[in-house]
Short mmCIF file of C-alpha atoms in Angstrom, two decimals:
data_model
loop_
_atom_site.label_atom_id
_atom_site.label_comp_id
_atom_site.label_asym_id
_atom_site.label_seq_id
_atom_site.Cartn_x
_atom_site.Cartn_y
_atom_site.Cartn_z
CA MET A 1 85.52 72.71 129.42
CA LEU A 2 85.02 75.07 132.33
CA HIS A 3 83.39 78.39 131.51
CA PHE A 4 83.09 81.62 133.47
CA THR A 5 79.76 83.31 132.85
CA LEU A 6 79.19 86.88 134.01
CA ALA A 7 75.75 88.10 135.04
CA ARG A 8 74.35 90.70 132.63
CA SER A 9 73.52 94.04 134.20
CA ALA A 10 70.89 96.27 132.65
CA LYS A 11 72.01 99.23 134.71
CA LYS A 12 73.86 102.17 133.16
CA HIS A 13 75.69 105.02 134.75
CA LEU A 14 76.64 108.50 133.72
CA LEU A 15 80.14 109.77 134.22
CA ALA A 16 79.16 113.33 135.05
CA SER A 17 82.61 114.84 134.70
CA ALA A 18 82.91 113.68 131.10
CA GLY A 19 79.31 113.20 130.07
CA ILE A 20 79.91 109.64 128.86
CA LEU A 21 77.23 106.95 128.96
CA ILE A 22 78.43 103.45 129.68
CA ALA A 23 76.58 100.15 129.45
CA LEU A 24 77.85 97.08 131.24
CA GLY A 25 77.06 93.49 130.43
CA ALA A 26 78.73 90.12 130.08
CA SER A 27 79.88 87.30 127.85
CA PRO A 28 80.84 83.69 128.59
CA LEU A 29 84.56 83.09 128.52
CA SER A 30 86.62 79.96 128.51
CA ALA A 31 88.96 79.42 131.45
CA GLN A 32 91.37 77.62 129.19
CA ALA A 33 94.09 79.93 127.86
CA GLN A 34 91.95 82.98 128.77
CA PRO A 35 92.14 85.56 131.58
CA ALA A 36 89.06 85.42 133.83
CA PRO A 37 87.28 88.75 133.30
CA VAL A 38 85.75 90.84 136.05
CA SER A 39 83.46 92.70 133.65
CA ALA A 40 82.72 92.59 129.96
CA ALA A 41 80.90 94.96 127.62
CA VAL A 42 77.71 94.46 125.63
CA GLU A 43 79.13 95.95 122.45
CA GLU A 44 81.82 93.71 121.02
CA GLY A 45 83.12 95.71 118.05
CA SER A 46 82.61 95.11 114.34
CA GLY A 47 85.95 93.45 113.61
CA PRO A 48 86.63 89.74 113.11
CA TYR A 49 87.38 89.13 116.81
CA PRO A 50 84.46 89.99 119.14
CA ALA A 51 86.01 91.85 122.04
CA VAL A 52 85.57 92.14 125.81
CA TYR A 53 87.00 94.36 128.51
CA GLU A 54 88.16 93.28 131.94
CA SER A 55 90.31 94.09 134.92
CA ASP A 56 93.41 92.02 135.62
CA THR A 57 94.84 91.59 139.10
CA SER A 58 98.38 91.71 137.69
CA LEU A 59 97.71 95.18 136.25
CA PRO A 60 95.93 97.33 138.85
CA ASN A 61 94.44 100.68 137.85
CA HIS A 62 93.92 99.59 134.24
CA VAL A 63 91.22 98.08 132.04
CA VAL A 64 92.25 95.55 129.37
CA TYR A 65 90.36 95.23 126.06
CA ARG A 66 91.05 92.14 123.97
CA PRO A 67 89.52 89.62 121.58
CA ARG A 68 87.24 87.36 123.63
CA SER A 69 88.88 84.24 122.21
CA LEU A 70 92.65 84.44 122.13
CA ALA A 71 92.73 80.99 120.54
CA ALA A 72 90.86 82.41 117.53
CA LEU A 73 93.94 84.50 116.73
CA GLY A 74 95.96 81.42 115.85
CA ALA A 75 99.56 82.49 115.32
CA THR A 76 98.59 86.15 114.90
CA LYS A 77 100.05 88.38 117.60
CA LEU A 78 98.30 91.35 119.18
CA PRO A 79 99.77 94.82 118.64
CA VAL A 80 99.29 97.07 121.68
CA TYR A 81 97.20 100.24 121.92
CA VAL A 82 97.64 102.15 125.19
CA TRP A 83 94.97 104.73 126.07
CA GLY A 84 94.62 107.85 128.24
CA ASN A 85 91.04 108.77 129.10
CA GLY A 86 89.25 112.00 128.39
CA GLY A 87 89.71 114.33 131.34
CA CYS A 88 92.50 111.97 132.51
CA SER A 89 89.62 110.32 134.37
CA ALA A 90 89.93 107.12 136.36
CA ASP A 91 87.07 105.47 134.45
CA GLY A 92 88.79 103.02 132.17
CA THR A 93 85.49 102.26 130.41
CA SER A 94 84.60 105.84 129.46
CA SER A 95 85.70 105.31 125.83
CA ARG A 96 84.70 101.67 125.68
CA ASN A 97 83.07 101.77 122.21
CA HIS A 98 86.31 103.13 120.75
CA LEU A 99 88.51 100.61 122.54
CA LEU A 100 86.29 97.57 121.98
CA GLU A 101 86.18 98.35 118.27
CA ILE A 102 89.95 98.51 118.05
CA ALA A 103 90.37 95.31 120.09
CA SER A 104 87.92 93.54 117.77
CA HIS A 105 90.35 94.12 114.90
CA GLY A 106 93.05 92.11 116.64
CA TYR A 107 94.61 94.52 119.13
CA LEU A 108 95.31 94.50 122.84
CA ALA A 109 94.04 97.86 124.10
CA ILE A 110 94.85 98.98 127.63
CA ALA A 111 93.21 102.00 129.26
CA ALA A 112 94.31 103.79 132.40
CA GLY A 113 91.75 103.62 135.20
CA THR A 114 89.38 100.99 136.52
CA ILE A 115 85.89 99.61 135.88
CA PRO A 116 83.50 101.68 138.01
CA PRO A 117 80.54 100.04 139.71
CA ALA A 118 77.29 100.33 137.77
CA LYS A 119 75.02 103.07 139.04
CA ASP A 120 71.57 104.28 138.22
CA ALA A 121 71.83 107.25 135.89
CA ALA A 122 69.87 110.03 134.33
CA PRO A 123 68.01 109.08 131.12
CA ALA A 124 70.28 108.36 128.18
CA ALA A 125 68.97 111.39 126.33
CA ALA A 126 70.58 113.58 129.00
CA ALA A 127 74.08 112.36 128.17
CA ARG A 128 76.14 114.76 126.08
CA PRO A 129 79.80 114.67 125.01
CA PRO A 130 81.98 117.16 126.90
CA GLN A 131 82.58 120.47 125.12
CA GLY A 132 85.21 121.82 127.48
CA PRO A 133 86.57 121.66 131.01
CA PRO A 134 84.96 123.58 133.86
CA PRO A 135 86.64 126.88 134.80
CA GLY A 136 89.66 126.80 137.07
CA GLN A 137 92.65 124.50 137.31
CA LEU A 138 91.97 120.78 137.00
CA LYS A 139 93.76 117.84 138.60
CA ALA A 140 94.38 114.64 136.66
CA ALA A 141 92.75 111.62 138.32
CA THR A 142 95.24 109.27 136.64
CA ALA A 143 99.01 109.55 136.37
CA THR A 144 100.79 109.64 133.02
CA SER A 145 102.98 106.81 134.32
CA LEU A 146 100.01 104.44 134.04
CA LEU A 147 100.46 104.44 130.26
CA SER A 148 104.10 103.40 130.66
CA ASP A 149 103.03 100.78 133.20
CA ALA A 150 100.69 99.31 130.58
CA ILE A 151 103.56 98.94 128.12
CA ASP A 152 105.75 97.34 130.78
CA TRP A 153 102.97 94.88 131.63
CA ALA A 154 102.36 93.88 128.02
CA VAL A 155 106.06 93.16 127.51
CA LYS A 156 106.23 91.17 130.74
CA GLU A 157 103.08 89.14 130.06
CA ASN A 158 104.24 88.22 126.58
CA GLY A 159 107.34 86.63 128.09
CA ARG A 160 105.78 85.13 131.21
CA LYS A 161 105.17 81.40 130.99
CA GLY A 162 101.69 80.62 132.23
CA SER A 163 100.30 83.94 131.10
CA PRO A 164 97.31 83.73 128.73
CA TYR A 165 99.23 86.28 126.65
CA TYR A 166 102.47 84.28 126.56
CA GLY A 167 103.90 84.68 123.06
CA ARG A 168 100.71 86.36 121.83
CA ILE A 169 101.68 90.05 122.06
CA ALA A 170 103.60 91.93 119.36
CA THR A 171 105.82 93.85 121.78
CA ASN A 172 107.60 95.53 118.89
CA ARG A 173 104.34 97.11 117.68
CA ILE A 174 103.01 99.55 120.26
CA ALA A 175 100.86 102.69 119.94
CA VAL A 176 100.03 105.31 122.57
CA SER A 177 96.85 107.33 122.30
CA GLY A 178 94.36 109.34 124.31
CA TRP A 179 91.50 111.79 124.25
CA SER A 180 91.86 115.41 125.42
CA CYS A 181 93.81 115.31 128.71
CA GLY A 182 94.58 111.67 127.93
CA GLY A 183 96.08 112.83 124.64
CA LEU A 184 98.55 114.96 126.62
CA GLN A 185 99.49 111.86 128.59
CA ALA A 186 100.06 110.00 125.31
CA LEU A 187 102.24 112.82 123.98
CA ASN A 188 104.41 112.63 127.08
CA VAL A 189 104.85 108.85 126.74
CA ALA A 190 105.36 108.87 122.94
CA PRO A 191 109.15 109.54 123.14
CA ASP A 192 109.55 106.08 124.73
CA ARG A 193 111.64 104.15 122.18
CA ARG A 194 109.25 101.19 122.43
CA VAL A 195 106.44 103.28 120.93
CA ASN A 196 105.92 102.84 117.18
CA THR A 197 103.24 105.47 116.65
CA ALA A 198 101.23 108.06 118.57
CA VAL A 199 97.56 108.88 117.97
CA ILE A 200 96.53 112.15 119.62
CA MET A 201 92.79 112.72 119.75
CA ASN A 202 91.08 116.08 120.40
CA SER A 203 94.22 117.23 122.12
CA GLY A 204 97.53 119.05 121.83
CA PHE A 205 100.01 120.79 124.09
CA PHE A 206 98.85 124.17 125.38
CA THR A 207 100.76 127.13 124.01
CA GLY A 208 103.43 128.22 126.45
CA ASN A 209 105.02 125.71 128.77
CA SER A 210 102.65 125.96 131.72
CA SER A 211 99.97 123.35 132.29
CA PRO A 212 96.45 124.17 133.49
CA ILE A 213 96.10 120.55 134.60
CA ILE A 214 97.83 119.53 137.82
CA GLY A 215 99.94 116.44 137.26
CA ILE A 216 100.23 116.78 133.47
CA GLU A 217 103.47 117.91 131.85
CA ASN A 218 102.93 120.47 129.09
CA SER A 219 105.85 121.39 126.86
CA LYS A 220 105.96 121.94 123.12
CA ASP A 221 109.63 120.92 123.36
CA THR A 222 108.46 117.32 123.84
CA LEU A 223 107.31 117.31 120.21
CA SER A 224 110.96 117.34 119.07
CA ARG A 225 111.42 113.99 120.82
CA LEU A 226 108.70 112.23 118.86
CA HIS A 227 110.49 109.58 116.83
CA ARG A 228 107.79 107.73 114.90
CA PRO A 229 104.75 108.63 112.72
CA THR A 230 102.12 110.64 114.56
CA LEU A 231 98.41 111.11 113.84
CA TYR A 232 96.20 113.87 115.25
CA VAL A 233 92.42 113.42 115.14
CA LEU A 234 90.69 116.71 115.97
CA GLY A 235 87.09 117.88 116.00
CA GLY A 236 87.39 120.87 113.69
CA LYS A 237 87.40 124.54 114.64
CA SER A 238 84.69 124.06 117.27
CA ASP A 239 86.98 121.67 119.16
CA ILE A 240 88.48 123.46 122.19
CA ALA A 241 91.72 121.58 121.47
CA TYR A 242 91.78 122.56 117.77
CA GLU A 243 94.32 125.38 118.03
CA ASN A 244 96.59 123.39 120.34
CA GLY A 245 96.51 120.32 118.12
CA MET A 246 97.04 122.27 114.89
CA ASP A 247 99.94 124.16 116.46
CA ASP A 248 101.51 120.83 117.41
CA PHE A 249 101.05 119.56 113.86
CA ARG A 250 102.68 122.66 112.38
CA ARG A 251 105.71 122.16 114.64
CA ILE A 252 106.24 118.49 113.76
CA ASN A 253 108.51 118.41 110.72
CA HIS A 254 110.99 115.64 111.54
CA VAL A 255 108.70 112.58 111.46
CA PRO A 256 105.75 111.62 109.25
CA ALA A 257 102.55 113.17 110.54
CA ALA A 258 98.92 113.70 109.62
CA VAL A 259 95.98 115.56 111.08
CA ILE A 260 92.35 114.69 110.42
CA ASN A 261 89.59 117.10 111.38
CA ILE A 262 86.12 115.63 111.87
CA PRO A 263 83.64 118.54 112.34
CA VAL A 264 82.05 117.24 115.54
CA GLY A 265 83.72 119.34 118.25
CA HIS A 266 85.67 118.19 121.28
CA GLY A 267 83.35 115.29 122.08
CA GLY A 268 84.49 113.35 119.03
CA THR A 269 82.65 110.21 117.96
CA TYR A 270 83.74 107.96 120.82
CA MET A 271 80.23 107.20 122.05
CA GLN A 272 78.77 106.39 118.66
CA PRO A 273 78.34 102.71 117.73
CA HIS A 274 81.78 101.18 117.23
CA GLY A 275 83.33 104.55 118.06
CA GLY A 276 82.12 106.22 114.85
CA VAL A 277 84.28 107.57 112.05
CA GLY A 278 87.05 108.60 114.45
CA THR A 279 87.67 104.99 115.37
CA GLU A 280 87.51 103.92 111.73
CA VAL A 281 90.34 106.36 110.96
CA VAL A 282 92.41 105.26 113.93
CA THR A 283 91.98 101.57 113.14
CA ARG A 284 93.21 102.08 109.59
CA TRP A 285 96.17 104.10 110.85
CA LEU A 286 97.06 101.31 113.29
CA ASP A 287 96.62 98.64 110.62
CA TRP A 288 99.14 100.54 108.52
CA GLN A 289 101.62 101.49 111.22
CA LEU A 290 101.50 98.34 113.35
CA LYS A 291 100.49 95.65 110.85
CA GLY A 292 101.99 96.95 107.61
CA ASP A 293 98.62 96.76 105.83
CA ARG A 294 99.10 98.34 102.38
CA LYS A 295 95.39 98.83 101.79
CA ALA A 296 95.13 100.74 105.07
CA ALA A 297 98.19 102.78 104.09
CA SER A 298 96.50 103.86 100.88
CA SER A 299 93.92 105.72 102.96
CA PHE A 300 96.68 108.14 104.00
CA THR A 301 99.34 108.00 101.27
CA GLY A 302 99.59 109.06 97.65
CA ALA A 303 98.39 112.09 95.70
CA ASP A 304 94.88 110.67 95.61
CA CYS A 305 94.77 108.95 98.99
CA GLY A 306 91.58 107.23 100.08
CA TYR A 307 90.90 109.88 102.71
CA CYS A 308 92.01 112.85 100.60
CA ASN A 309 88.53 113.56 99.26
CA ASP A 310 86.42 112.05 102.01
CA SER A 311 83.47 114.37 102.65
CA ARG A 312 83.28 113.34 106.32
CA PHE A 313 86.49 115.15 107.29
CA THR A 314 89.63 116.90 106.07
CA ILE A 315 93.21 115.60 106.12
CA GLU A 316 96.62 117.30 106.08
CA ARG A 317 99.85 115.33 105.75
CA LYS A 318 103.61 115.65 106.12
CA LYS A 319 106.28 113.19 104.97
CA LEU A 320 103.71 110.46 104.26
#
């Protein structure tokens, strides 16, 4: 059996605009019934399906995260998790720990952006999660339409004979998500009728209908077009997006919704091993919403839900 083996790189680079440390490495992959990866990550996630990330020539301007062995899934199909990056950056690996962890639990995660070349960086101790944008108006480096393109691609690949994903994608189980500016992108794509749930992280529409970010639509009216259960994961009162996200949550009364506040600020837990507690929460939400897992549902539902008295964070719920 022919194998593609990628050279491991010990270099790391710092994404200065978001303060996110990224490590690149490699894993051997089978050419049989597998896409040939351009780059793969050292961390593989803690789920039952060790995960990799890669670029795909049929989906430019995106990074795909998936179980390394698609054959290991058997007849199990991959629900889809589409991601907008923090800062709407073009680095599709900036939240790799979060996305690899989710992929390792049997998901196809697709991030906007590309895999940047490895660069020498400042010492790891210098890396810090972002606490807020610089002053002045910002311009999104990625378009919101990239999230919709990812959905289109997943649907197409599932039906394309010869695709390694042929018949392997659950195209009726799709989530959109994103961090900060990427969360605004997710909110704008969430009304798409193909979307089954939205997960909005350290984000929320700005009050008023003007956007401080060039290229990003900002309208609280969009919330009325959400049509499926929605989860907000915020960083507590020290999160610069806290008021925006909580205001969104208060306005959503027509679909089931929840908000979890983890007291870590705007930087979240994305860069912690396996994405930290934030990714644990999101994975359970996805297992419930996209896989119908009753045990995962019990974390959010009932008078004495599993997360109701969790000392790591607080939870508020509507219609759950």
